Every structure is written in C-alpha cells, then in structure tokens.
Short mmCIF file of C-alpha atoms in Angstrom, two decimals:
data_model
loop_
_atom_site.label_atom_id
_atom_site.label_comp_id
_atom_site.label_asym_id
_atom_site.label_seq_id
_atom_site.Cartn_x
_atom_site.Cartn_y
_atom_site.Cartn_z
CA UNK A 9 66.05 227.74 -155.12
CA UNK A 10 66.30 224.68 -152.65
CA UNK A 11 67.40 224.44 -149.00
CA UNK A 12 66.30 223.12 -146.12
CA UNK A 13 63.87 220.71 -147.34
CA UNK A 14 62.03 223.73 -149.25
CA UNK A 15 61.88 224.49 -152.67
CA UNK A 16 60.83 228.15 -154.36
CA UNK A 17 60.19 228.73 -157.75
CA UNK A 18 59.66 232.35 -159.13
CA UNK A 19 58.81 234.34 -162.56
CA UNK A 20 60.52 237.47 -163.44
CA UNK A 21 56.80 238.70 -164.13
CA UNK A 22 55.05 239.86 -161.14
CA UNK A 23 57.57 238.50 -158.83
CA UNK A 24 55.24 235.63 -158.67
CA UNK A 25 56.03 232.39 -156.56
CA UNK A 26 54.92 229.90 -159.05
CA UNK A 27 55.86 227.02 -156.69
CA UNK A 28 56.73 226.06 -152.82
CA UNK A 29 57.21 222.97 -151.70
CA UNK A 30 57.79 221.63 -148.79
CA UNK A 31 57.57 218.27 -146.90
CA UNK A 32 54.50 216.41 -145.52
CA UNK A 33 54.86 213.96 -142.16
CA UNK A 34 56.26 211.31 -144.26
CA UNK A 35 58.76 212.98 -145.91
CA UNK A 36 56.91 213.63 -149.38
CA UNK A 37 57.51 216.87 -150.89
CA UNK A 38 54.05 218.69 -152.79
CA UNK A 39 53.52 222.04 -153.87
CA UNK A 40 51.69 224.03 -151.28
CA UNK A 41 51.21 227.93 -153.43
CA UNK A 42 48.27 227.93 -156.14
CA UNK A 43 49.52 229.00 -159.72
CA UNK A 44 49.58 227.98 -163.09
CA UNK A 45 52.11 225.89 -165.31
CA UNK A 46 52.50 228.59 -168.26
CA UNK A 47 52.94 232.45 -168.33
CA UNK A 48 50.23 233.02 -170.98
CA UNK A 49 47.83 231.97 -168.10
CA UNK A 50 49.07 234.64 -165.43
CA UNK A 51 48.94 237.79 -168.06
CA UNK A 52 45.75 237.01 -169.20
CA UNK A 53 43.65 235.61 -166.04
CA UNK A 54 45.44 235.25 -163.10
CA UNK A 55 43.83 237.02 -159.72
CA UNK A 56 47.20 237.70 -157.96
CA UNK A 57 48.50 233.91 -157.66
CA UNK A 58 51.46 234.26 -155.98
CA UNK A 59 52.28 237.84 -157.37
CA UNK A 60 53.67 241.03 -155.49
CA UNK A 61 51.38 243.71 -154.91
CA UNK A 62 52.10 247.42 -155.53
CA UNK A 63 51.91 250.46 -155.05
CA UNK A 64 49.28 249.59 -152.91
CA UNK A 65 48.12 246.54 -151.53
CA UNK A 66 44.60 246.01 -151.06
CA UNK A 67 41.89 248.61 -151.52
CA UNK A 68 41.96 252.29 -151.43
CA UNK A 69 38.04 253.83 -151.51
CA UNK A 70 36.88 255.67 -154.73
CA UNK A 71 40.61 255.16 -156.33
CA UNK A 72 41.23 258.52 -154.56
CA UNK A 73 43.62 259.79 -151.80
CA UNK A 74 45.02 263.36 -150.74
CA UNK A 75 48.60 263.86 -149.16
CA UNK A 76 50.12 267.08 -148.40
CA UNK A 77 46.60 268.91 -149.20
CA UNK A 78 46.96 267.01 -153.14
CA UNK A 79 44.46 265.31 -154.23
CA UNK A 80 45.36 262.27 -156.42
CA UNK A 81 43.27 259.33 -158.33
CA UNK A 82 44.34 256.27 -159.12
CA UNK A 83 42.42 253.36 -161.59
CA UNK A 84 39.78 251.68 -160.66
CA UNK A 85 39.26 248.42 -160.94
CA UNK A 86 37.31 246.85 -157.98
CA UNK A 87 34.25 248.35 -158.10
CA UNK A 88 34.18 251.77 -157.23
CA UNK A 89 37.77 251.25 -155.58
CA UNK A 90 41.18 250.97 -156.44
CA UNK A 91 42.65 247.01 -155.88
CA UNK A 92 46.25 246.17 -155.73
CA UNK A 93 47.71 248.97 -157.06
CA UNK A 94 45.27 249.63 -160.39
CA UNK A 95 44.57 247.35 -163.49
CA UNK A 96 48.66 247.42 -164.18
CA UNK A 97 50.02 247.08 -160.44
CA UNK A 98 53.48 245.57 -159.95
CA UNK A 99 51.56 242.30 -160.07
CA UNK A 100 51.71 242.95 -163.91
CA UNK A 101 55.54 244.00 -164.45
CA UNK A 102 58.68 242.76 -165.12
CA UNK A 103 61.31 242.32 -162.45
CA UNK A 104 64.70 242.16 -162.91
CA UNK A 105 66.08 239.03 -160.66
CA UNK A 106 69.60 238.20 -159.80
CA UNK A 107 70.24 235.28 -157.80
CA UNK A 108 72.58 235.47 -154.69
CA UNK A 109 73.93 233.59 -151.99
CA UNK A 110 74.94 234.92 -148.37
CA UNK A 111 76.19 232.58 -145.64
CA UNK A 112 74.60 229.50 -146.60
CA UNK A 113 71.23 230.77 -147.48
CA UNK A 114 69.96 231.58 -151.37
CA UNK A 115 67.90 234.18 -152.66
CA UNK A 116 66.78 235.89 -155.12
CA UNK A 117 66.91 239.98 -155.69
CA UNK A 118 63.95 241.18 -157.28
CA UNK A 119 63.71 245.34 -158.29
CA UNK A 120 61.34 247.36 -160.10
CA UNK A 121 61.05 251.00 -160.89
CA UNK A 122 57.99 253.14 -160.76
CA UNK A 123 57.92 255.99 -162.67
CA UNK A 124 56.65 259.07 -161.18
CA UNK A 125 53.09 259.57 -161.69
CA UNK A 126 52.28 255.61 -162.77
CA UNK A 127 49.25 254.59 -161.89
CA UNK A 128 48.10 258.45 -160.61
CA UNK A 129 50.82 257.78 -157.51
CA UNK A 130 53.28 260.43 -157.05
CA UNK A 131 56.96 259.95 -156.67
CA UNK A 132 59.54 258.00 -158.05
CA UNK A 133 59.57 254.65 -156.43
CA UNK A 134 62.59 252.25 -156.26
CA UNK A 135 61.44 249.06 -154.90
CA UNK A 136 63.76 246.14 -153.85
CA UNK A 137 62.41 242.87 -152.54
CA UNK A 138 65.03 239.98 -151.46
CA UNK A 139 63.16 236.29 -151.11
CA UNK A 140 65.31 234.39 -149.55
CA UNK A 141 65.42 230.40 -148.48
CA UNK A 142 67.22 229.54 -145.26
CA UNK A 143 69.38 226.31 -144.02
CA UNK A 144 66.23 225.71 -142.30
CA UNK A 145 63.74 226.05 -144.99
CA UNK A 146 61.95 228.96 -143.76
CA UNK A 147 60.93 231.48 -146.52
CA UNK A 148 61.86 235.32 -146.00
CA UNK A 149 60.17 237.43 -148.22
CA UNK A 150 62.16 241.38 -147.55
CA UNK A 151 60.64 244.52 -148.77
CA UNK A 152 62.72 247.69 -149.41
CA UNK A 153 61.16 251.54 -150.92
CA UNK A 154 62.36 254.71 -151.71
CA UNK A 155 61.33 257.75 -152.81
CA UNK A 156 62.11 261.18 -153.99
CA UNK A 157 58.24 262.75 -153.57
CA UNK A 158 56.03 262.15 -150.79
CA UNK A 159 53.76 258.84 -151.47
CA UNK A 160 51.94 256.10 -150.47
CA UNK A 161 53.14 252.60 -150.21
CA UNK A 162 51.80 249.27 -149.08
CA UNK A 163 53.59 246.40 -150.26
CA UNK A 164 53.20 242.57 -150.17
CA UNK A 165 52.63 238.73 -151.59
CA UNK A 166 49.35 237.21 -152.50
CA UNK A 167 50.26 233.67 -152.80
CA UNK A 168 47.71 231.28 -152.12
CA UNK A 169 48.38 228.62 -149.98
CA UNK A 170 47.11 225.24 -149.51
CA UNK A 171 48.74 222.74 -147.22
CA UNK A 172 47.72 219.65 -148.51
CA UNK A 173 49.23 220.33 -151.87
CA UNK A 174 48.41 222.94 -155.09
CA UNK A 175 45.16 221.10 -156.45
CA UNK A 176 43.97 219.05 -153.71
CA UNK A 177 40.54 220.62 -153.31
CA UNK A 178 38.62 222.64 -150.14
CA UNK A 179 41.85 224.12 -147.61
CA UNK A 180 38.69 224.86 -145.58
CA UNK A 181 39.68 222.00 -143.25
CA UNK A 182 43.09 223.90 -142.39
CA UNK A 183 43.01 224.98 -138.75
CA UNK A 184 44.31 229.00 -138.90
CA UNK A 185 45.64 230.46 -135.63
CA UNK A 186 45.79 234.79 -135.59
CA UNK A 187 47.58 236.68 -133.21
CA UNK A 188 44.59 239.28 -133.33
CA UNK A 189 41.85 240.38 -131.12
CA UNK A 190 40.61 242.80 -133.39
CA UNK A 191 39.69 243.66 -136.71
CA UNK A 192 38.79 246.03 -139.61
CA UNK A 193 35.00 245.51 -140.66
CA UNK A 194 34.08 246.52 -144.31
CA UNK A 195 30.98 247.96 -145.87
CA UNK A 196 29.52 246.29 -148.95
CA UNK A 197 32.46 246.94 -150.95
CA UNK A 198 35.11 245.73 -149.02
CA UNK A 199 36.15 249.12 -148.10
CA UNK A 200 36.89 249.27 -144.09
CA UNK A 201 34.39 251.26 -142.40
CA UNK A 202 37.26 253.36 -139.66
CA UNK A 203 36.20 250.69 -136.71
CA UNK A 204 38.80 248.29 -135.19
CA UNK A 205 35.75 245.37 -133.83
CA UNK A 206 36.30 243.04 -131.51
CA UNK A 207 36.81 239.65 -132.64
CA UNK A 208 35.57 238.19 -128.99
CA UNK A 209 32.05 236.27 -129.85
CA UNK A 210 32.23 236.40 -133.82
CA UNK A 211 32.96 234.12 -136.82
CA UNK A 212 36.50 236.46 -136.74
CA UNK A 213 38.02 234.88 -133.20
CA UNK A 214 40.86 232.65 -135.06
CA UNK A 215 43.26 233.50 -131.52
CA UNK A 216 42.86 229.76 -129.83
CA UNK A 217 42.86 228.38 -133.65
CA UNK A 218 40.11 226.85 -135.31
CA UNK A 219 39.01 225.32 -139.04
CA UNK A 220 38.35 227.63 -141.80
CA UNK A 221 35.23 225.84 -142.78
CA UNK A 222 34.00 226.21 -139.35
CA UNK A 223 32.17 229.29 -139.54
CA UNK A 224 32.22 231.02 -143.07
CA UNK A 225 28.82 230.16 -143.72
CA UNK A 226 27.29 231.83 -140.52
CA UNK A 227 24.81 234.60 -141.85
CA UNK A 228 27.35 237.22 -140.33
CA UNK A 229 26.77 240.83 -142.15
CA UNK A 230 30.48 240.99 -142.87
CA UNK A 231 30.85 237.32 -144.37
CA UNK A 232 28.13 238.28 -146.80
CA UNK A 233 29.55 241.37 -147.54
CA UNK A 234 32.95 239.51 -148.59
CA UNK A 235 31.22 236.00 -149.26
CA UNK A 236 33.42 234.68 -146.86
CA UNK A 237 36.72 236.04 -145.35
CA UNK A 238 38.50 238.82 -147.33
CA UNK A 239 39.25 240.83 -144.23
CA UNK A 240 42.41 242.72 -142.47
CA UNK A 241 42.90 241.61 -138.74
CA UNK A 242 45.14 244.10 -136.88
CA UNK A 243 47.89 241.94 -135.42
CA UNK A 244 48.29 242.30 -131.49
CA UNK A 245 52.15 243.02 -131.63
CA UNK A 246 51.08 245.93 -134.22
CA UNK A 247 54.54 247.61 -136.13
CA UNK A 248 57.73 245.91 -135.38
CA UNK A 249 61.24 246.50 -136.05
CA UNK A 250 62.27 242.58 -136.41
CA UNK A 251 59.51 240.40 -137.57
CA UNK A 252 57.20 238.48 -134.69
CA UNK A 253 55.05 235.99 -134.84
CA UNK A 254 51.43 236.50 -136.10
CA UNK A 255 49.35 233.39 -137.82
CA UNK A 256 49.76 229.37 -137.80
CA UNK A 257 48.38 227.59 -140.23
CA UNK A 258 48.27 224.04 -140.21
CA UNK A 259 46.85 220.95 -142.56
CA UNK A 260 45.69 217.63 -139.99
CA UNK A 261 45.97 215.30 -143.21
CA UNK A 262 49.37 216.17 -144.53
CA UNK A 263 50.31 217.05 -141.07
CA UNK A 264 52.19 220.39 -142.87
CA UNK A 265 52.16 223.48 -140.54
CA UNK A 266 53.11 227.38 -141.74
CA UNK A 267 54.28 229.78 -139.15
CA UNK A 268 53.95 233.65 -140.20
CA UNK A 269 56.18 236.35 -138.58
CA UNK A 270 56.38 239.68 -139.53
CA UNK A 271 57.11 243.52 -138.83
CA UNK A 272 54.18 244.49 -140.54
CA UNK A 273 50.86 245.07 -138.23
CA UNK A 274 47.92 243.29 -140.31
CA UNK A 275 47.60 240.30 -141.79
CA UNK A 276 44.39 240.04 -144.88
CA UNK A 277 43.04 236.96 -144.49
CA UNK A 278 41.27 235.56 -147.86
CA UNK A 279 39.37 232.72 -148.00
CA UNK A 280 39.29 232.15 -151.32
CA UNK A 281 36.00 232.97 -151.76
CA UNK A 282 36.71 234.18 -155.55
CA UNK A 283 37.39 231.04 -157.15
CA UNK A 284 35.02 229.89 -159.47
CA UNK A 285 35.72 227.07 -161.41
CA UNK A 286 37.06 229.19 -164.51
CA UNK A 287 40.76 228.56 -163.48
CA UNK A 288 42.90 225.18 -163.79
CA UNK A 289 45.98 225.19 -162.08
CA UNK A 290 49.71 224.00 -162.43
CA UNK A 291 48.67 220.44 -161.81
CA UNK A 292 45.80 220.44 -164.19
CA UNK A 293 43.02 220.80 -161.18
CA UNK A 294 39.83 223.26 -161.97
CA UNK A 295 40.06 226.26 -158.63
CA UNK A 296 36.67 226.32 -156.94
CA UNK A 297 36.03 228.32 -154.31
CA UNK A 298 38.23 227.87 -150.71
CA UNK A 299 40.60 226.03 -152.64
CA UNK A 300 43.11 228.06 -151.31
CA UNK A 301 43.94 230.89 -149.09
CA UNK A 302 46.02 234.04 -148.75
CA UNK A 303 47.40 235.50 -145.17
CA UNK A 304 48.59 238.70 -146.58
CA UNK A 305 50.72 240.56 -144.41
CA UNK A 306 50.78 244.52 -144.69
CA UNK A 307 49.20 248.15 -143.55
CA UNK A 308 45.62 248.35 -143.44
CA UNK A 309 43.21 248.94 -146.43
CA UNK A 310 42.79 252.72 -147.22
CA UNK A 311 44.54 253.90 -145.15
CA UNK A 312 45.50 257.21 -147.05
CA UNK A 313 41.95 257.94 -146.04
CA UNK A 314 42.16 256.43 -142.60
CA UNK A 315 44.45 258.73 -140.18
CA UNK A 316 43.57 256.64 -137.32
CA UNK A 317 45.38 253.70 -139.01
CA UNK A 318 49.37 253.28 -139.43
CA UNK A 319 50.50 255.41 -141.80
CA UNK A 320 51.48 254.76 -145.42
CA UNK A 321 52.95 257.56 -145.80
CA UNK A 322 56.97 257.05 -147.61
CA UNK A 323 58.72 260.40 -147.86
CA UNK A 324 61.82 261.36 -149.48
CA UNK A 325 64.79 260.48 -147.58
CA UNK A 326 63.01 257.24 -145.61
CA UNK A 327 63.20 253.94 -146.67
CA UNK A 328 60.41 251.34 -145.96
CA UNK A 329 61.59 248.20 -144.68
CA UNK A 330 59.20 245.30 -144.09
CA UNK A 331 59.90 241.35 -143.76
CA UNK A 332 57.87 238.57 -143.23
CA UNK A 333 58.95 235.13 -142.20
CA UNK A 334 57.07 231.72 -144.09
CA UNK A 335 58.11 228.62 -141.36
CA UNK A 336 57.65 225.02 -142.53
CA UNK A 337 56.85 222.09 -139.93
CA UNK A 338 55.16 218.77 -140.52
CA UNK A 339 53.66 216.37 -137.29
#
C-alpha cells in the first residue's frame, strides 16, 4: 500500500509489517520497521518482527489464569511464563487479507479464527484487524474480537522501529517522549509485581523526552532485571473511546518523527535489548542489541491475575475495539 508519502508492506503470515517507509528531511524515503527479506527467516527465527500478537500480548505469570472460578493453562514459553500468546500465537498463523479502499485511504483486512480451546484459551475467537494508510500517511492499525465463551484478550503489533532506516545500527540516539507518569515494575522474570511506580526521579521519566541511550545502563534493579527497557508504562489518558495521543519518537539525524495515539491505556516499551547478533535483516545488516525498538500499545501484562489492572476480560456478546494511530513527520 502507498499514500501519503508512506509505504506498508505486509505478509499474510503473522500479519507481519515487513516494511514502512516513510520520508527523511530531504525527501528520501528508507525503511523504518526491522524484518527480514524472505519468509523462511520469520517461521524459523523471527522474535515478533513486525508480527501481531495474540491471544495475549505480553506475559501472563506461570502460563496460568482463572475466569469465572476456571482455572486454565496456557504454553509456556518465556521462562516460567506464557509470552505472546504461547509457542504458536497469532504471530505464527495465516491471515486471510483482502485489500480495500474507503474514501481515499487503502487498507488491508486481515482475519483469523481461533478455535476454542487453542492454546488452553477458552472461547471461540473471531479476530478482525483493518491496517489502513491515510491521504496523510499516517498508519492506523484497528483491532476487532468476538467471542462466544468468556476469555481473555490482549491484542497488538510488535514491529520494531528504527528511524534512521531498517539496518542503520544503535536507535539508542532516538529521543522517546511518553505520556506516562507511572509504570508497572517487574520481578526477575518480567512478570509485573501489582505496583503502578512512579516514574518521577528514575531511568523511566521519558514525559519531557529524552535519548534512549541516556540511561539504560544505570545499575537500576528493574533495567537489570529486563537488561534494559522491556517494560509497560500506564498511559496518563488510560482507556479511551477514540485514540489520543501517547509517545513521540523522533530520529535528530534523519530528522524522521513518529507520533503514537491510541485507545488502549499502556504502551510496552522494548529496547531491544534481545538482539544478539544471530539475526541479519531485510537489508543484509547483522541485529545487535538496541538496534531497534518496539512501543507496543495494549492492556497491561497479566492482567488475568491482576484485578487492580484494566480488565481483559471479552465476553460473549461484546466486541473489543482498539486502534492505534502511527504519524509520520520529518524536520
């Protein structure tokens, strides 16, 4: 798809974004999502470039959960927790896509159905999610779920981004903005530990903007827990009907700037941390580590087994509706 100056590439499999690009201050369109150039390389080793993430996103403790006095368990396969929706999340299965176009903007109509029972999550789930590319070049990115037994649901994208273009080494330099005072600390395996902290006077206080690199070194108990940033920050404007605004992230060299909105009320920042060298991307570049980053917008991490937090909860009858809003700029 092309418009507005931005261009979107996506695979059936995984609903992955394989490629945005978008224009720099001069004019000079690059690549800004991490992937690879062949599908061989996203079956066999991909962690979650550009992919969309379901049932669950992020991590549920001990791959367990109870609704409605059930208990269920789900795969696990971070750990001693449950990641992304198990070892074959919707990350791993084929979409049907049918291209549209409605007044001037294009998209792209991606479904999937869940069987009852798939992956240890009850329900039948009918998912729907519309990307679409306006006259303006922002990318929407709509999620739609339904039910017919009471489940759990947590849907959304894990592309990585990197400003100055898919292979062009550290995004640690990038200068991220969050709309979040607070956020959910983890114990040593990544699991959040009930507390929404403060982010006043730690490496987590991204509200007047600052560079990545800055701080994720600091000997902070939660940066070594995660090696870095791999945490959820619950978004000031919390649960919204029409999607707000919540991070800015922008690149000084290429002068390319990404404005996130959305209805959801966290956004998982990931530094990248995870990257090791083992990976070549799309442009024939090995991936070390903070070569790229994901703002992941969606609920909070276990929260089946977190009452205080928004609830997952989908029941039959309801449909989930989320959207998030990617906005291109370049200074």
């Amino acid at each position: 798809m092309d418009r507005g100056g931005t261009r979107l590439r996506v695979l059936s499999y995984g609903g992955v974004v394989q490629s945005l690009e978008v224009p720099d201050r001069h004019g000079r369109q690059a690549n800004v999502a991490l992937g690879f150039g062949d599908l061989a390389s996203y079956v066999d080793s991909s962690p979650y470039f550009g992919a969309l993430i379901g049932r669950y996103g992020n991590r549920i403790a001990g791959g367990t959960f109870t609704l409605d006095g059930s208990p269920y368990r789900l795969p696990v396969n971070d750990g001693p927790n449950s990641l992304h929706g198990g070892d074959q999340g919707f990350d791993k299965q084929m979409w049907t896509v049918e291209p549209y176009e409605e007044e001037g903007d294009a998209g792209l109509l991606l479904r999937h159905v869940s069987p009852a029972g798939e992956a240890g999550y009850p329900g039948r789930l009918q998912v729907q999610v519309a990307y679409t590319l306006d006259s303006d070049g922002r990318f929407g990115i709509a999620y739609e779920a339904a039910t017919d037994a009471p489940t759990v649901v947590n849907l959304t994208s894990h592309t990585y981004f990197n400003l100055a273009g898919e292979g062009a080494g550290s995004a640690r330099d990038h200068v991220l903005e969050v709309a979040a005072a607070r956020y959910t600390p983890v114990d040593a395996t990544l699991i959040p530990t009930g507390e929404l902290a403060e982010v006043e006077g730690t490496p987590f206080d991204f509200r007047a903007g600052k560079q990545i690199g800055r701080d994720v070194r600091v000997a902070h108990p939660q940066l070594l827990h995660a090696q870095g940033y791999d945490h959820n920050f619950v978004l000031d404007k919390g649960v919204m009907a029409e999607p707000e605004w919540a991070a800015t992230l922008h690149d000084p060299e290429s002068g390319r700037t990404m404005h996130i909105a959305t209805t959801e009320p966290g956004v998982q920042f990931y530094s990248g941390n995870f990257l090791d060298g083992t990976l070549t991307g799309s442009s024939g570049t090995i991936y070390r580590q903070g070569d790229g980053l994901c703002l992941e917008t969606q609920h909070f991490p276990d929260s089946p087994n977190r009452p205080g937090f928004p609830t997952t909860v989908l029941r039959p009858g309801e449909i989930l509706r989320s959207r998030t809003v990617h906005s291109f700029t370049a200074d």
